[in-house]
Amino acid sequence: MPAARAARTCALLALCLLGGAAQDFGPTRFICTSVPADADMCGAAVAAGGAEELRGSVLQLRETVLQQKETILSQKETIRELTAKLGRCESQSTLDAGAGEARPGGGRKQPAAGKHTLGDPSRTTQAAETLSQLGQTLQSLKTRLENLEQYSRLNSSSQTNSLKDLLQSKIDDLERQVLSRVNSLEEGKGGPKNDTEERAKIESALTSLHQRISELEKGQKDSRPGDKFQLAFPLRTNYMYAKVKRSLPEMYAFTVCMWLKSSAAPGVGTPFSYAAPGQANELVLIGWGSNPMELLINDKVAKLPFVINDGKWHHICVTWTTRDGVWEAYQDGTQGGNGENLAPYHPIKPQGVLVLGQEQDTLGGGFDATQAFVGELAHFNIWDRKLTPGEVYNLATCSSKALAGNVIAWAEPHIEIFGGATKWTFEACRQVN
């Protein structure tokens, strides 16, 4: 009798499990368990076997997810390797050409691209792009040395010539290091640690060269008037810029004028930006992507008719008044556009930071390489009033009646440069085009 009861119990348990077959947990098994005569046998069956079956199913699912994740990671690694190979080819061609520029992004507020290089998911591509920019920096140093050679011919001294020869020798050595590093990358040699060490050595040597060449150039600077200079931004980076040592007062009208020269495409970048506490885009001039140049006031936008990326010097001016937000744009002494309702009745805020060559996403920083200005800039002046068309024309034609800015006047002691930006002697209208 007990055996028969046990058999009936197992049969009932089997029926209970079959009755719950709608929940498919995979392969099943029958477990016979002795339970009290008055107990719920189906409930006992679930308690005894259901938890174990669920646990097994969860483990199976987890294993499947891990396998899929490994497959996805493997595919991503293949994509990175292909991207790296393409980056190495592009970097090598850039070094052979001796110059190159990063393509600007399509917005004013793009995420930061990382310190010193444009961002890339591949470490190898990052290293190749870094070496590409180092090669361009070397080319810039060569150009500066050529200018110093011309200066030394007029002011020959054995000390200047010997120092110049030493610097030329160091530049040649650095070029060999850069090309050697590119070859190593193409052959797949050298890990991330070696890349970092090599880059640190080269950047340290470049910093030393910048300092030594700046010492030579100081002789030129001391002999020129305070406003006869230009700034050069040869590369599109997030660390090369100039800072105006003075801030702006509260202004209800202004005129900003400058000389610009650029061949960057599709956009020249940001010639200047003024960030105030609480508003990074208080006053900005920017040309990004294939869009027209824009004037931003309190983050409000006006499209400007400037066409200046032809590699020639151009004189540009923008005037604005808070009343009705009326603005005017001048290129080479001629008004080319105007409008209204640009941040009307909003005064320009004081106590901000004025930067040349970069767009600020934060007060005095947050630079994005894709928005950097590439080219040359001179005679940046600001007035706290709207200049007349005649006054603008006098500036563009270098008339003796031309005025200096009463808020910001172009003077060498007022400008501090960073990240490899340089100062050169420049005299408007004599050196134009």
CSV table of C-alpha atoms in Angstrom, one decimal:
chain,number,residue,atom,x,y,z
A,1,MET,CA,0.0,0.0,0.0
A,2,PRO,CA,2.8,2.5,0.8
A,3,ALA,CA,4.4,1.7,-2.6
A,4,ALA,CA,1.2,2.2,-4.5
A,5,ARG,CA,0.6,5.6,-2.7
A,6,ALA,CA,4.2,6.6,-3.6
A,7,ALA,CA,3.5,5.7,-7.3
A,8,ARG,CA,0.3,7.8,-7.3
A,9,THR,CA,2.2,10.6,-5.7
A,10,CYS,CA,4.8,10.6,-8.5
A,11,ALA,CA,2.1,10.5,-11.1
A,12,LEU,CA,0.4,13.5,-9.6
A,13,LEU,CA,3.6,15.4,-9.4
A,14,ALA,CA,4.2,14.6,-13.1
A,15,LEU,CA,0.7,16.0,-13.9
A,16,CYS,CA,1.5,19.1,-11.9
A,17,LEU,CA,4.7,19.7,-13.9
A,18,LEU,CA,3.0,19.0,-17.2
A,19,GLY,CA,0.2,21.4,-16.3
A,20,GLY,CA,2.8,24.2,-15.9
A,21,ALA,CA,4.5,23.4,-19.3
A,22,ALA,CA,3.4,26.8,-20.6
A,23,GLN,CA,6.5,28.1,-18.8
A,24,ASP,CA,9.2,26.6,-20.9
A,25,PHE,CA,12.4,26.5,-18.9
A,26,GLY,CA,14.1,24.0,-21.2
A,27,PRO,CA,14.7,20.3,-20.5
A,28,THR,CA,12.7,19.0,-17.5
A,29,ARG,CA,13.1,16.1,-15.1
A,30,PHE,CA,10.7,14.5,-12.6
A,31,ILE,CA,11.6,14.5,-8.9
A,32,CYS,CA,9.7,12.2,-6.5
A,33,THR,CA,9.4,13.6,-3.0
A,34,SER,CA,7.6,12.2,0.0
A,35,VAL,CA,5.0,14.7,1.3
A,36,PRO,CA,2.4,14.6,4.0
A,37,ALA,CA,-0.9,13.0,2.8
A,38,ASP,CA,-2.9,16.2,3.4
A,39,ALA,CA,-0.3,18.5,1.7
A,40,ASP,CA,-0.6,20.4,-1.7
A,41,MET,CA,1.5,18.1,-3.9
A,42,CYS,CA,1.6,20.5,-6.8
A,43,GLY,CA,2.8,23.3,-4.7
A,44,ALA,CA,5.4,21.1,-3.2
A,45,ALA,CA,6.6,20.1,-6.6
A,46,VAL,CA,7.0,23.7,-7.7
A,47,ALA,CA,8.9,24.5,-4.5
A,48,ALA,CA,11.2,21.6,-4.9
A,49,GLY,CA,12.0,21.8,-8.6
A,50,GLY,CA,10.9,25.3,-9.9
A,51,ALA,CA,13.6,27.3,-8.2
A,52,GLU,CA,16.4,25.1,-9.5
A,53,GLU,CA,15.0,25.1,-13.0
A,54,LEU,CA,14.8,28.9,-13.0
A,55,ARG,CA,18.3,29.2,-11.7
A,56,GLY,CA,19.6,27.0,-14.5
A,57,SER,CA,17.7,29.0,-17.1
A,58,VAL,CA,19.1,32.3,-15.8
A,59,LEU,CA,22.6,30.9,-16.0
A,60,GLN,CA,22.0,29.8,-19.6
A,61,LEU,CA,20.8,33.3,-20.6
A,62,ARG,CA,23.7,35.0,-18.9
A,63,GLU,CA,26.1,32.7,-20.8
A,64,THR,CA,24.4,33.6,-24.1
A,65,VAL,CA,24.6,37.4,-23.3
A,66,LEU,CA,28.3,37.1,-22.5
A,67,GLN,CA,29.0,35.3,-25.8
A,68,GLN,CA,27.1,38.0,-27.7
A,69,LYS,CA,29.0,40.7,-25.9
A,70,GLU,CA,32.3,39.1,-26.8
A,71,THR,CA,31.2,39.0,-30.4
A,72,ILE,CA,30.3,42.7,-30.4
A,73,LEU,CA,33.7,43.6,-28.8
A,74,SER,CA,35.5,41.6,-31.4
A,75,GLN,CA,33.7,43.4,-34.2
A,76,LYS,CA,34.5,46.8,-32.6
A,77,GLU,CA,38.1,45.9,-32.4
A,78,THR,CA,38.2,45.0,-36.1
A,79,ILE,CA,36.6,48.4,-36.9
A,80,ARG,CA,39.2,50.2,-34.8
A,81,GLU,CA,42.0,48.4,-36.6
A,82,LEU,CA,40.6,49.4,-40.0
A,83,THR,CA,40.2,53.0,-38.8
A,84,ALA,CA,43.8,53.0,-37.5
A,85,LYS,CA,45.2,51.8,-40.8
A,86,LEU,CA,43.3,54.6,-42.6
A,87,GLY,CA,44.5,57.1,-40.1
A,88,ARG,CA,48.1,56.1,-40.6
A,89,CYS,CA,47.8,56.5,-44.3
A,90,GLU,CA,46.2,59.9,-44.0
A,91,SER,CA,48.8,61.0,-41.4
A,92,GLN,CA,51.7,59.9,-43.6
A,93,SER,CA,50.3,61.8,-46.6
A,94,THR,CA,49.9,64.9,-44.4
A,95,LEU,CA,53.5,64.8,-43.3
A,96,ASP,CA,54.7,64.4,-46.9
A,97,ALA,CA,52.7,67.5,-47.8
A,98,GLY,CA,54.2,69.4,-44.9
A,99,ALA,CA,51.0,70.8,-43.7
A,100,GLY,CA,47.4,69.9,-42.9
A,101,GLU,CA,44.3,71.0,-41.1
A,102,ALA,CA,41.7,69.2,-39.1
A,103,ARG,CA,38.2,69.5,-40.5
A,104,PRO,CA,36.0,71.8,-38.3
A,105,GLY,CA,32.9,70.5,-36.8
A,106,GLY,CA,29.3,71.5,-37.6
A,107,GLY,CA,28.2,73.3,-34.4
A,108,ARG,CA,29.1,76.0,-32.0
A,109,LYS,CA,28.8,73.8,-28.9
A,110,GLN,CA,30.5,70.6,-29.8
A,111,PRO,CA,32.1,68.4,-27.0
A,112,ALA,CA,35.7,69.1,-26.3
A,113,ALA,CA,38.0,67.1,-28.5
A,114,GLY,CA,40.6,66.2,-25.9
A,115,LYS,CA,43.8,67.8,-24.9
A,116,HIS,CA,46.3,68.5,-27.6
A,117,THR,CA,44.8,66.2,-30.3
A,118,LEU,CA,41.5,65.7,-32.0
A,119,GLY,CA,39.6,62.8,-30.4
A,120,ASP,CA,39.6,59.3,-32.0
A,121,PRO,CA,38.6,55.9,-30.6
A,122,SER,CA,41.8,54.3,-31.7
A,123,ARG,CA,45.0,54.8,-29.7
A,124,THR,CA,47.1,54.2,-32.8
A,125,THR,CA,45.2,56.9,-34.8
A,126,GLN,CA,45.6,59.3,-31.9
A,127,ALA,CA,49.4,58.8,-31.9
A,128,ALA,CA,49.5,59.2,-35.7
A,129,GLU,CA,47.5,62.4,-35.6
A,130,THR,CA,49.7,63.7,-32.8
A,131,LEU,CA,52.8,63.0,-34.9
A,132,SER,CA,51.1,64.7,-37.8
A,133,GLN,CA,50.6,67.9,-35.8
A,134,LEU,CA,54.2,67.7,-34.6
A,135,GLY,CA,55.3,67.6,-38.2
A,136,GLN,CA,53.3,70.7,-38.9
A,137,THR,CA,54.8,72.4,-35.9
A,138,LEU,CA,58.3,71.6,-37.2
A,139,GLN,CA,57.3,73.2,-40.5
A,140,SER,CA,56.2,76.3,-38.6
A,141,LEU,CA,59.5,76.5,-36.7
A,142,LYS,CA,61.3,76.2,-40.0
A,143,THR,CA,59.4,79.2,-41.4
A,144,ARG,CA,60.3,81.2,-38.3
A,145,LEU,CA,64.0,80.3,-38.7
A,146,GLU,CA,63.9,81.5,-42.4
A,147,ASN,CA,62.6,84.8,-41.2
A,148,LEU,CA,65.4,85.0,-38.6
A,149,GLU,CA,67.9,84.3,-41.3
A,150,GLN,CA,66.8,87.3,-43.2
A,151,TYR,CA,67.0,89.4,-40.0
A,152,SER,CA,70.5,88.1,-39.2
A,153,ARG,CA,71.7,89.1,-42.6
A,154,LEU,CA,70.9,92.6,-41.8
A,155,ASN,CA,72.2,92.3,-38.2
A,156,SER,CA,74.9,89.7,-38.5
A,157,SER,CA,76.6,88.5,-35.4
A,158,SER,CA,78.5,85.3,-34.8
A,159,GLN,CA,76.3,84.5,-31.7
A,160,THR,CA,73.1,84.8,-33.6
A,161,ASN,CA,74.4,82.7,-36.5
A,162,SER,CA,75.7,80.0,-34.3
A,163,LEU,CA,72.5,79.8,-32.3
A,164,LYS,CA,70.5,79.7,-35.6
A,165,ASP,CA,72.7,76.8,-36.8
A,166,LEU,CA,72.2,74.9,-33.6
A,167,LEU,CA,68.4,75.3,-33.8
A,168,GLN,CA,68.4,74.2,-37.4
A,169,SER,CA,70.3,71.1,-36.4
A,170,LYS,CA,67.8,70.3,-33.6
A,171,ILE,CA,64.9,70.7,-36.0
A,172,ASP,CA,66.5,68.2,-38.5
A,173,ASP,CA,66.9,65.7,-35.6
A,174,LEU,CA,63.3,66.1,-34.6
A,175,GLU,CA,62.1,65.6,-38.1
A,176,ARG,CA,64.0,62.3,-38.3
A,177,GLN,CA,62.4,61.2,-35.0
A,178,VAL,CA,58.9,62.1,-36.2
A,179,LEU,CA,59.4,60.2,-39.5
A,180,SER,CA,60.9,57.2,-37.6
A,181,ARG,CA,57.9,57.1,-35.3
A,182,VAL,CA,55.5,57.2,-38.2
A,183,ASN,CA,57.3,54.2,-39.8
A,184,SER,CA,57.1,52.3,-36.5
A,185,LEU,CA,53.3,52.9,-36.4
A,186,GLU,CA,52.9,51.6,-39.9
A,187,GLU,CA,54.8,48.5,-39.1
A,188,GLY,CA,52.7,47.9,-35.9
A,189,LYS,CA,55.7,48.4,-33.6
A,190,GLY,CA,55.5,50.2,-30.3
A,191,GLY,CA,52.7,50.0,-27.8
A,192,PRO,CA,50.8,52.9,-26.1
A,193,LYS,CA,53.6,53.3,-23.5
A,194,ASN,CA,56.3,53.8,-26.1
A,195,ASP,CA,54.0,56.2,-28.0
A,196,THR,CA,53.5,58.3,-24.9
A,197,GLU,CA,57.2,58.4,-24.1
A,198,GLU,CA,58.2,59.3,-27.6
A,199,ARG,CA,55.6,62.0,-27.8
A,200,ALA,CA,56.8,63.4,-24.4
A,201,LYS,CA,60.4,63.6,-25.7
A,202,ILE,CA,59.4,65.3,-28.9
A,203,GLU,CA,57.1,67.8,-27.3
A,204,SER,CA,59.7,68.7,-24.7
A,205,ALA,CA,62.3,69.3,-27.5
A,206,LEU,CA,59.7,71.4,-29.4
A,207,THR,CA,59.0,73.5,-26.3
A,208,SER,CA,62.7,74.2,-25.8
A,209,LEU,CA,63.0,75.2,-29.5
A,210,HIS,CA,60.0,77.6,-29.2
A,211,GLN,CA,61.7,79.3,-26.3
A,212,ARG,CA,65.1,79.6,-28.0
A,213,ILE,CA,63.6,80.9,-31.2
A,214,SER,CA,61.5,83.4,-29.2
A,215,GLU,CA,64.7,84.7,-27.7
A,216,LEU,CA,66.0,85.4,-31.2
A,217,GLU,CA,62.7,87.0,-32.2
A,218,LYS,CA,62.8,89.3,-29.2
A,219,GLY,CA,65.5,91.3,-31.0
A,220,GLN,CA,63.0,92.0,-33.8
A,221,LYS,CA,60.2,92.8,-31.3
A,222,ASP,CA,62.3,95.3,-29.4
A,223,SER,CA,62.9,97.2,-32.6
A,224,ARG,CA,59.3,97.5,-33.9
A,225,PRO,CA,56.5,99.9,-32.8
A,226,GLY,CA,54.0,98.4,-30.3
A,227,ASP,CA,51.1,98.1,-32.8
A,228,LYS,CA,53.1,96.8,-35.9
A,229,PHE,CA,52.7,93.1,-35.3
A,230,GLN,CA,50.4,90.2,-36.2
A,231,LEU,CA,49.4,86.9,-34.5
A,232,ALA,CA,49.8,83.6,-36.4
A,233,PHE,CA,47.7,80.5,-35.6
A,234,PRO,CA,49.1,77.9,-38.1
A,235,LEU,CA,47.3,74.8,-36.7
A,236,ARG,CA,43.7,73.9,-35.8
A,237,THR,CA,44.2,72.9,-32.2
A,238,ASN,CA,42.5,73.3,-28.8
A,239,TYR,CA,45.6,74.8,-27.1
A,240,MET,CA,46.9,77.6,-29.4
A,241,TYR,CA,45.4,81.0,-28.7
A,242,ALA,CA,46.1,84.6,-27.5
A,243,LYS,CA,44.5,86.4,-24.5
A,244,VAL,CA,43.8,90.1,-24.2
A,245,LYS,CA,45.0,91.2,-20.8
A,246,ARG,CA,42.1,93.7,-20.5
A,247,SER,CA,38.4,92.9,-20.1
A,248,LEU,CA,35.5,94.8,-21.5
A,249,PRO,CA,33.3,97.3,-19.7
A,250,GLU,CA,29.5,97.3,-19.9
A,251,MET,CA,28.7,98.5,-23.4
A,252,TYR,CA,25.5,99.6,-25.0
A,253,ALA,CA,27.2,99.8,-28.4
A,254,PHE,CA,30.4,98.7,-30.0
A,255,THR,CA,32.6,98.4,-33.1
A,256,VAL,CA,35.1,95.6,-33.5
A,257,CYS,CA,37.6,95.8,-36.4
A,258,MET,CA,40.6,93.7,-37.4
A,259,TRP,CA,42.8,92.5,-40.3
A,260,LEU,CA,42.4,88.7,-41.1
A,261,LYS,CA,44.2,86.4,-43.5
A,262,SER,CA,43.1,82.7,-43.8
A,263,SER,CA,42.8,80.0,-46.3
A,264,ALA,CA,41.1,77.5,-44.0
A,265,ALA,CA,38.2,75.5,-45.4
A,266,PRO,CA,35.4,75.0,-45.0
A,267,GLY,CA,35.4,77.5,-42.1
A,268,VAL,CA,38.1,79.9,-40.7
A,269,GLY,CA,37.1,79.2,-37.1
A,270,THR,CA,36.8,81.7,-34.3
A,271,PRO,CA,38.9,85.0,-34.7
A,272,PHE,CA,37.7,86.1,-31.2
A,273,SER,CA,35.4,85.2,-28.4
A,274,TYR,CA,34.4,87.2,-25.3
A,275,ALA,CA,32.9,85.1,-22.4
A,276,ALA,CA,31.3,86.8,-19.4
A,277,PRO,CA,30.3,85.3,-16.1
A,278,GLY,CA,27.2,83.2,-16.7
A,279,GLN,CA,27.3,83.5,-20.5
A,280,ALA,CA,30.1,81.9,-22.6
A,281,ASN,CA,28.8,83.4,-25.9
A,282,GLU,CA,28.5,87.0,-24.8
A,283,LEU,CA,30.3,88.3,-27.9
A,284,VAL,CA,31.7,85.9,-30.5
A,285,LEU,CA,32.8,86.0,-34.2
A,286,ILE,CA,32.8,82.5,-35.6
A,287,GLY,CA,32.9,80.8,-39.0
A,288,TRP,CA,32.3,77.0,-38.8
A,289,GLY,CA,31.6,74.4,-41.4
A,290,SER,CA,30.2,75.6,-44.7
A,291,ASN,CA,28.0,78.2,-42.9
A,292,PRO,CA,28.4,82.0,-43.3
A,293,MET,CA,30.4,83.7,-40.5
A,294,GLU,CA,28.2,84.5,-37.5
A,295,LEU,CA,28.2,87.2,-34.9
A,296,LEU,CA,26.9,86.0,-31.5
A,297,ILE,CA,25.7,88.4,-28.8
A,298,ASN,CA,24.3,86.8,-25.7
A,299,ASP,CA,24.0,83.6,-27.7
A,300,LYS,CA,21.8,85.3,-30.3
A,301,VAL,CA,23.0,84.9,-33.9
A,302,ALA,CA,23.3,87.2,-37.0
A,303,LYS,CA,24.7,85.8,-40.3
A,304,LEU,CA,27.4,88.0,-41.8
A,305,PRO,CA,28.3,88.4,-45.5
A,306,PHE,CA,32.1,88.0,-45.0
A,307,VAL,CA,34.1,86.0,-47.6
A,308,ILE,CA,37.7,85.9,-46.3
A,309,ASN,CA,39.1,82.4,-46.6
A,310,ASP,CA,40.9,83.1,-49.9
A,311,GLY,CA,44.4,83.4,-48.4
A,312,LYS,CA,44.5,87.2,-48.7
A,313,TRP,CA,44.4,89.9,-46.1
A,314,HIS,CA,41.0,91.5,-45.5
A,315,HIS,CA,39.9,94.3,-43.1
A,316,ILE,CA,36.6,93.6,-41.4
A,317,CYS,CA,34.4,95.6,-39.0
A,318,VAL,CA,31.2,94.9,-37.2
A,319,THR,CA,29.1,97.6,-35.4
A,320,TRP,CA,26.2,97.1,-33.1
A,321,THR,CA,23.9,99.1,-30.8
A,322,THR,CA,21.6,97.7,-28.1
A,323,ARG,CA,18.7,99.9,-29.3
A,324,ASP,CA,16.7,97.6,-31.6
A,325,GLY,CA,19.8,95.3,-31.9
A,326,VAL,CA,20.9,97.1,-35.1
A,327,TRP,CA,24.2,95.8,-36.7
A,328,GLU,CA,26.3,96.5,-39.7
A,329,ALA,CA,29.1,94.5,-41.3
A,330,TYR,CA,32.0,96.0,-43.4
A,331,GLN,CA,34.6,94.2,-45.5
A,332,ASP,CA,37.6,96.1,-46.9
A,333,GLY,CA,36.0,99.4,-46.1
A,334,THR,CA,32.6,98.7,-47.7
A,335,GLN,CA,29.4,97.8,-45.9
A,336,GLY,CA,28.2,94.4,-47.1
A,337,GLY,CA,25.3,93.7,-44.8
A,338,ASN,CA,23.1,95.0,-41.9
A,339,GLY,CA,20.2,93.9,-39.8
A,340,GLU,CA,18.4,94.4,-36.5
A,341,ASN,CA,16.8,92.6,-33.6
A,342,LEU,CA,20.2,91.1,-32.6
A,343,ALA,CA,20.0,90.9,-28.7
A,344,PRO,CA,18.1,94.1,-28.5
A,345,TYR,CA,18.4,96.1,-25.2
A,346,HIS,CA,21.0,93.7,-23.9
A,347,PRO,CA,24.2,95.5,-22.7
A,348,ILE,CA,27.5,93.7,-23.2
A,349,LYS,CA,28.4,92.3,-19.7
A,350,PRO,CA,31.7,93.4,-18.1
A,351,GLN,CA,34.4,91.4,-16.2
A,352,GLY,CA,34.7,88.7,-18.9
A,353,VAL,CA,37.6,87.1,-20.7
A,354,LEU,CA,38.6,88.1,-24.3
A,355,VAL,CA,40.4,85.4,-26.3
A,356,LEU,CA,41.8,85.5,-29.8
A,357,GLY,CA,41.8,82.3,-31.9
A,358,GLN,CA,39.5,80.1,-29.9
A,359,GLU,CA,35.8,79.8,-28.9
A,360,GLN,CA,35.1,79.6,-25.2
A,361,ASP,CA,32.7,77.1,-23.8
A,362,THR,CA,33.6,78.2,-20.3
A,363,LEU,CA,35.0,81.4,-18.9
A,364,GLY,CA,38.5,81.5,-20.3
A,365,GLY,CA,38.6,77.9,-21.5
A,366,GLY,CA,36.6,74.9,-22.8
A,367,PHE,CA,38.3,75.2,-26.3
A,368,ASP,CA,37.3,72.9,-29.2
A,369,ALA,CA,39.9,72.3,-31.9
A,370,THR,CA,37.2,72.2,-34.6
A,371,GLN,CA,36.2,75.8,-33.8
A,372,ALA,CA,39.8,77.2,-33.6
A,373,PHE,CA,40.9,80.0,-35.9
A,374,VAL,CA,43.5,79.1,-38.5
A,375,GLY,CA,45.4,82.0,-40.1
A,376,GLU,CA,46.8,85.4,-39.2
A,377,LEU,CA,45.2,88.3,-37.3
A,378,ALA,CA,46.3,91.9,-36.7
A,379,HIS,CA,45.0,95.3,-35.5
A,380,PHE,CA,42.2,94.0,-33.4
A,381,ASN,CA,40.5,97.1,-31.9
A,382,ILE,CA,37.2,97.7,-30.0
A,383,TRP,CA,35.3,100.9,-29.5
A,384,ASP,CA,32.3,101.5,-27.2
A,385,ARG,CA,30.4,103.3,-30.0
A,386,LYS,CA,29.3,102.7,-33.5
A,387,LEU,CA,31.9,104.0,-36.0
A,388,THR,CA,30.8,105.9,-39.0
A,389,PRO,CA,31.3,104.5,-42.6
A,390,GLY,CA,34.0,107.1,-43.1
A,391,GLU,CA,35.9,106.1,-40.0
A,392,VAL,CA,35.7,102.4,-41.0
A,393,TYR,CA,37.0,103.3,-44.5
A,394,ASN,CA,40.0,105.2,-43.0
A,395,LEU,CA,40.9,102.0,-41.0
A,396,ALA,CA,40.7,99.8,-44.1
A,397,THR,CA,42.8,102.1,-46.2
A,398,CYS,CA,45.4,102.8,-43.4
A,399,SER,CA,44.6,106.5,-43.5
A,400,SER,CA,46.5,108.8,-41.2
A,401,LYS,CA,43.1,109.7,-39.7
A,402,ALA,CA,42.5,106.1,-38.6
A,403,LEU,CA,41.6,105.7,-34.9
A,404,ALA,CA,42.8,103.3,-32.3
A,405,GLY,CA,40.2,101.5,-30.2
A,406,ASN,CA,39.2,103.4,-27.1
A,407,VAL,CA,38.3,100.2,-25.2
A,408,ILE,CA,40.8,97.7,-26.7
A,409,ALA,CA,43.7,99.2,-28.7
A,410,TRP,CA,46.1,96.9,-30.6
A,411,ALA,CA,49.3,96.9,-28.7
A,412,GLU,CA,51.8,94.2,-28.1
A,413,PRO,CA,52.0,94.5,-24.3
A,414,HIS,CA,48.3,93.9,-24.1
A,415,ILE,CA,48.4,90.5,-25.9
A,416,GLU,CA,49.6,87.2,-24.3
A,417,ILE,CA,50.1,84.2,-26.5
A,418,PHE,CA,49.9,80.5,-25.6
A,419,GLY,CA,50.4,77.0,-27.1
A,420,GLY,CA,52.7,77.9,-30.0
A,421,ALA,CA,50.9,81.0,-31.4
A,422,THR,CA,53.5,83.5,-32.7
A,423,LYS,CA,53.9,87.2,-33.2
A,424,TRP,CA,55.4,88.6,-36.3
A,425,THR,CA,56.2,92.1,-37.5
A,426,PHE,CA,53.3,93.4,-39.6
A,427,GLU,CA,52.4,96.8,-41.1
A,428,ALA,CA,48.9,97.0,-42.6
A,429,CYS,CA,48.5,98.1,-46.2
A,430,ARG,CA,52.2,97.7,-46.9
A,431,GLN,CA,52.2,93.9,-46.5
A,432,VAL,CA,48.6,93.3,-47.6
A,433,ASN,CA,48.4,90.6,-50.3
